mmCIF file of C-alpha atoms in Angstrom:
data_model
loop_
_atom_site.group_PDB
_atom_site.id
_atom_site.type_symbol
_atom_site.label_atom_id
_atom_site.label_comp_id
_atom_site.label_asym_id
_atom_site.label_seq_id
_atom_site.Cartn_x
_atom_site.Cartn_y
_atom_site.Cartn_z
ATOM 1 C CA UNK A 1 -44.937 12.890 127.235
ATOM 2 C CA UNK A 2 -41.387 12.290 128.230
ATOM 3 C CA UNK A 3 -39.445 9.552 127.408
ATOM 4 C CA UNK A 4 -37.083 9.172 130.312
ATOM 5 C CA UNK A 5 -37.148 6.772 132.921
ATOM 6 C CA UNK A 6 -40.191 6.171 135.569
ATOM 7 C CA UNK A 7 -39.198 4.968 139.184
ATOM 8 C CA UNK A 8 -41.994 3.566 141.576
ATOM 9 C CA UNK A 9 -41.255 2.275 144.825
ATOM 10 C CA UNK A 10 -43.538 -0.859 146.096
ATOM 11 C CA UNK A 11 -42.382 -3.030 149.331
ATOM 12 C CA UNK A 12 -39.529 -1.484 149.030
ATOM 13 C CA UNK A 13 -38.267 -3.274 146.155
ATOM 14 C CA UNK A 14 -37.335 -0.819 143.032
ATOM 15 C CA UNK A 15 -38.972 -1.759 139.730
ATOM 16 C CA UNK A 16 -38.237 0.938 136.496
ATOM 17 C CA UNK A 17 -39.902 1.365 133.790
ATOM 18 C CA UNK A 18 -39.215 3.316 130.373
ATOM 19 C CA UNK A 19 -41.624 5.291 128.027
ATOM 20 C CA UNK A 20 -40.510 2.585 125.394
ATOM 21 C CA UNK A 21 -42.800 -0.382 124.829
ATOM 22 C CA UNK A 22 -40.897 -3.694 125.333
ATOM 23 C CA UNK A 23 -39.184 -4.966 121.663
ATOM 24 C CA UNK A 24 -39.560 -8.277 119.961
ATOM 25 C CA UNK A 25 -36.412 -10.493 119.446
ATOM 26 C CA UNK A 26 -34.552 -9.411 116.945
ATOM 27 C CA UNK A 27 -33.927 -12.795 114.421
ATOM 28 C CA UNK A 28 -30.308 -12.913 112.565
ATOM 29 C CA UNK A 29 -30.103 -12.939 108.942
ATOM 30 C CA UNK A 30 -28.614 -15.827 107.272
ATOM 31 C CA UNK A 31 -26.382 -15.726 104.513
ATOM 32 C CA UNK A 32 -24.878 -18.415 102.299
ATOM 33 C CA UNK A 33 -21.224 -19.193 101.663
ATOM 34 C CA UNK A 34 -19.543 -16.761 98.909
ATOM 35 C CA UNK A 35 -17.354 -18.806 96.684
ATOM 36 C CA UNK A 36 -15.515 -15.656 95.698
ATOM 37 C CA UNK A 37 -13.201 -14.894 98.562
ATOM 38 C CA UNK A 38 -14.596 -11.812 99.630
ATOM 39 C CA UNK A 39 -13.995 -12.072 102.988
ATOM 40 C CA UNK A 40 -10.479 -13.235 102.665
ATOM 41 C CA UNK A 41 -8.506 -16.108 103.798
ATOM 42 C CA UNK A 42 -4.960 -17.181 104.848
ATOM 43 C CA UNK A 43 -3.058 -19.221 102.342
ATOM 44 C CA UNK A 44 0.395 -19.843 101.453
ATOM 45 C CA UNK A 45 2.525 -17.316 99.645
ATOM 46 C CA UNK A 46 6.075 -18.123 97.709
ATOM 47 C CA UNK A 47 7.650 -15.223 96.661
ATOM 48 C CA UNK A 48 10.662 -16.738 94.500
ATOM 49 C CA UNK A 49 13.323 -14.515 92.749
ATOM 50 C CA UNK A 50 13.515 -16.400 89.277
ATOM 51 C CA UNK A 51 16.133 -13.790 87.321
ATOM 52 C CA UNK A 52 18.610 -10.659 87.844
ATOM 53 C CA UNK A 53 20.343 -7.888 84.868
ATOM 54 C CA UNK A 54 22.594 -5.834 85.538
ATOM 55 C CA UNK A 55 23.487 -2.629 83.429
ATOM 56 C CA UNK A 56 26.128 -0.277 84.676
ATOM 57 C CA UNK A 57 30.046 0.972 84.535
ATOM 58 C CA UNK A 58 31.695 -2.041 84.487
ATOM 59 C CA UNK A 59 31.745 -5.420 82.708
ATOM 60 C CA UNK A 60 31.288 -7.851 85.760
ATOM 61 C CA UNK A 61 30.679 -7.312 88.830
ATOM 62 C CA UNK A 62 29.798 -9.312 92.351
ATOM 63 C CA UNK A 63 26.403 -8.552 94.283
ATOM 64 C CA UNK A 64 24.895 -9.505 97.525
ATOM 65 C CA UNK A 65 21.018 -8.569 98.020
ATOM 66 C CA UNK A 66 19.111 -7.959 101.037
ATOM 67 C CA UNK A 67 14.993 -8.481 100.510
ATOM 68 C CA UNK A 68 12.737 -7.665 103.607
ATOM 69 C CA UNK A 69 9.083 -8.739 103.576
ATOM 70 C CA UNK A 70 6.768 -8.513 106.351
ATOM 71 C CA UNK A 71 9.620 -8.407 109.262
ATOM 72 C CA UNK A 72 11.598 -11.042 107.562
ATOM 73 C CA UNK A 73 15.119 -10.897 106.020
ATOM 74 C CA UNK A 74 16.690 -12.878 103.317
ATOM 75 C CA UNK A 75 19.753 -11.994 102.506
ATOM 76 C CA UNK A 76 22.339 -13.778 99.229
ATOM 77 C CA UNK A 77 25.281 -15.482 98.824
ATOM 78 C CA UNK A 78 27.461 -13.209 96.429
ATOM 79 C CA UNK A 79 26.287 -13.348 93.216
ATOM 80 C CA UNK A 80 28.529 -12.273 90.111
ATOM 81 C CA UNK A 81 26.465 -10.548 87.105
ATOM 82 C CA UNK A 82 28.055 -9.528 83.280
ATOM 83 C CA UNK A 83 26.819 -6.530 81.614
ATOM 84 C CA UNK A 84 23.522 -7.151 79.936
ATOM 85 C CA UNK A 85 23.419 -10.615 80.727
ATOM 86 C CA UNK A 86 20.124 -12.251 82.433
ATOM 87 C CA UNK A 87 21.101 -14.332 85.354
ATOM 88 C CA UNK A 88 18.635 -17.255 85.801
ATOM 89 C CA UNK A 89 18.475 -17.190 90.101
ATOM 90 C CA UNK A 90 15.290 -19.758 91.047
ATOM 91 C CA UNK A 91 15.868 -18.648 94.662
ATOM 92 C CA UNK A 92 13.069 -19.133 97.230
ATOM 93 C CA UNK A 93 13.315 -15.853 99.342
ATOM 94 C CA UNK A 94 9.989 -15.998 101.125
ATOM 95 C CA UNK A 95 7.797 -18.700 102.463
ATOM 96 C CA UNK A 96 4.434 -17.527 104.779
ATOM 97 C CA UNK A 97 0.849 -17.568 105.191
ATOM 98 C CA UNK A 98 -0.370 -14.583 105.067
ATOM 99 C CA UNK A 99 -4.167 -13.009 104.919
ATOM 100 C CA UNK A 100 -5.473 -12.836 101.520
ATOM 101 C CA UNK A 101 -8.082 -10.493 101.087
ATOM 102 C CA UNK A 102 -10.570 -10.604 98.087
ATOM 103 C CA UNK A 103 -8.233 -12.680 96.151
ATOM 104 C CA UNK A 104 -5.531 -10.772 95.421
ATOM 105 C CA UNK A 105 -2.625 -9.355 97.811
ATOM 106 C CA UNK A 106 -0.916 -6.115 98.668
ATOM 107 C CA UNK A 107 2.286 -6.191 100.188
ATOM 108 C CA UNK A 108 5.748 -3.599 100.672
ATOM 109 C CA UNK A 109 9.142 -5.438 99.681
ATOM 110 C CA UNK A 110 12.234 -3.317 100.738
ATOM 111 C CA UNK A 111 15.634 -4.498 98.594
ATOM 112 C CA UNK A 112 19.047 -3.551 99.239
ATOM 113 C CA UNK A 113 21.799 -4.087 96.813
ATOM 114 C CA UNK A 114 25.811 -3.756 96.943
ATOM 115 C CA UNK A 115 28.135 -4.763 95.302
ATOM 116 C CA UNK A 116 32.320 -4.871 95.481
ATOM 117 C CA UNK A 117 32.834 -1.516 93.888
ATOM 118 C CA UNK A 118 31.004 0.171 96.671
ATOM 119 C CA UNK A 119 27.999 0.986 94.946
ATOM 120 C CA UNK A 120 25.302 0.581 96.863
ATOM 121 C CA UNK A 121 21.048 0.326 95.653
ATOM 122 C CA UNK A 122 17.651 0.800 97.918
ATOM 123 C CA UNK A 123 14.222 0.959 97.126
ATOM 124 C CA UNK A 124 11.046 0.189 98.718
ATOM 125 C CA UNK A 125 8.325 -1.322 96.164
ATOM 126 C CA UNK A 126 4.806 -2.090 96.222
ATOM 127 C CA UNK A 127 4.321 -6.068 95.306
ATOM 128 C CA UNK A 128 0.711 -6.957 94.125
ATOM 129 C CA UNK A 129 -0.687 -10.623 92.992
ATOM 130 C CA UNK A 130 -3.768 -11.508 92.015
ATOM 131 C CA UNK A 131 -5.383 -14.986 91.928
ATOM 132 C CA UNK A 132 -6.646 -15.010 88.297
ATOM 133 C CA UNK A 133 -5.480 -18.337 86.809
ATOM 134 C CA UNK A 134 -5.336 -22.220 88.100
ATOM 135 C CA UNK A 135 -1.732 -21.920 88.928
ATOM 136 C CA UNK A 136 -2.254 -18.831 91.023
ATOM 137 C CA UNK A 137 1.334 -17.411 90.063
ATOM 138 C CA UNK A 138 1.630 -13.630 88.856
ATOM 139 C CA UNK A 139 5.548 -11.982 87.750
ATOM 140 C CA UNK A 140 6.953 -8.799 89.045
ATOM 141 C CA UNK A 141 9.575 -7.163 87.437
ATOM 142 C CA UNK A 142 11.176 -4.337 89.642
ATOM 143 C CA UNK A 143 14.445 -1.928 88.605
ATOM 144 C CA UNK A 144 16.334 -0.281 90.689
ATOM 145 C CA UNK A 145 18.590 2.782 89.258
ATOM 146 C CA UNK A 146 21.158 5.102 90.912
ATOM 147 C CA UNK A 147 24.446 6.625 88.904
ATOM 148 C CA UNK A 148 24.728 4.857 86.020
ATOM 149 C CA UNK A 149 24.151 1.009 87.573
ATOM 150 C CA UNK A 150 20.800 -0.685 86.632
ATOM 151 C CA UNK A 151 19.387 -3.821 88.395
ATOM 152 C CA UNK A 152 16.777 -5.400 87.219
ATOM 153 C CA UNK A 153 14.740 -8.428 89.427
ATOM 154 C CA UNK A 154 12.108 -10.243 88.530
ATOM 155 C CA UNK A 155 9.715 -12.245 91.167
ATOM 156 C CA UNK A 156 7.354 -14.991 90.876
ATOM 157 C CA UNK A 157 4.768 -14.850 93.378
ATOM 158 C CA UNK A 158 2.508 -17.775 93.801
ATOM 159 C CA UNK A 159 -0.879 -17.922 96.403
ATOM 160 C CA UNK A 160 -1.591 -21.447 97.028
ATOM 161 C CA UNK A 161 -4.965 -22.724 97.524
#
């Protein structure tokens, strides 16, 4: 017996009629709230730039810094850095909600680096936080090298409940 489609014609109204015996309704399944964040949600993200070292050729030196996250720019004032030396910076360079998906996110930070003596830096990075403790903060530490000059930056990323 075939399962494809039976046409009758009565009073010259057409009724159809499959092989297929008509199916109950179909009831949806429930499911209780998950506490864990598995789903996601958006919350707010600070992504602050708390300290800079610089290494390189000379003793001092000026810098300006260019930081692009999700199609935003921040770009600094000039910033003058000694050999070796950490430079406390405290600078809030990002403020968004953004999706956060199963507690912990994944995001591409481009930098850009120059400073008077023409030397120039660029690097794209992957930037990763997880919301582990109460405070919901996590520290990146990226360098960026190229002929001879170090920089080193170090983020402080914080997800907000």
């Amino acid at each position: 017996m075939s399962l494809a489609q039976q046409t009758e014609y009565e009073n010259a109204s057409q009724v159809g009629r499959t092989g297929i015996g008509s199916l109950g309704r179909i009831a949806p399944l429930s499911r209780t709230r998950q506490s864990n964040n598995t789903k996601g949600q958006v919350r707010p993200v600070n992504i602050t730039l708390s300290e800079l070292m610089f290494t390189g050729r000379v003793p001092v030196s000026t810098w300006t810094f260019v930081f692009a996250i999700h199609n935003k720019l921040w770009i600094s004032d000039l910033t003058t850095l000694y050999f070796g030396k950490r430079v406390g910076m405290n600078k809030l360079i990002y403020r968004e909600k953004l999706f956060v998906p199963d507690n912990r996110l994944d995001m591409e930070i481009g930098i850009t680096a120059y400073n008077s003596y023409g030397d120039a830096l660029s690097s794209s990075e992957p930037m990763r936080a997880f919301m582990l403790n109460d405070k919901n903060t996590t520290s990146k530490l990226m360098r960026l090298d190229e002929d001879w000059t170090q920089l080193l930056l170090k983020f402080d990323i914080e997800i907000k409940k």
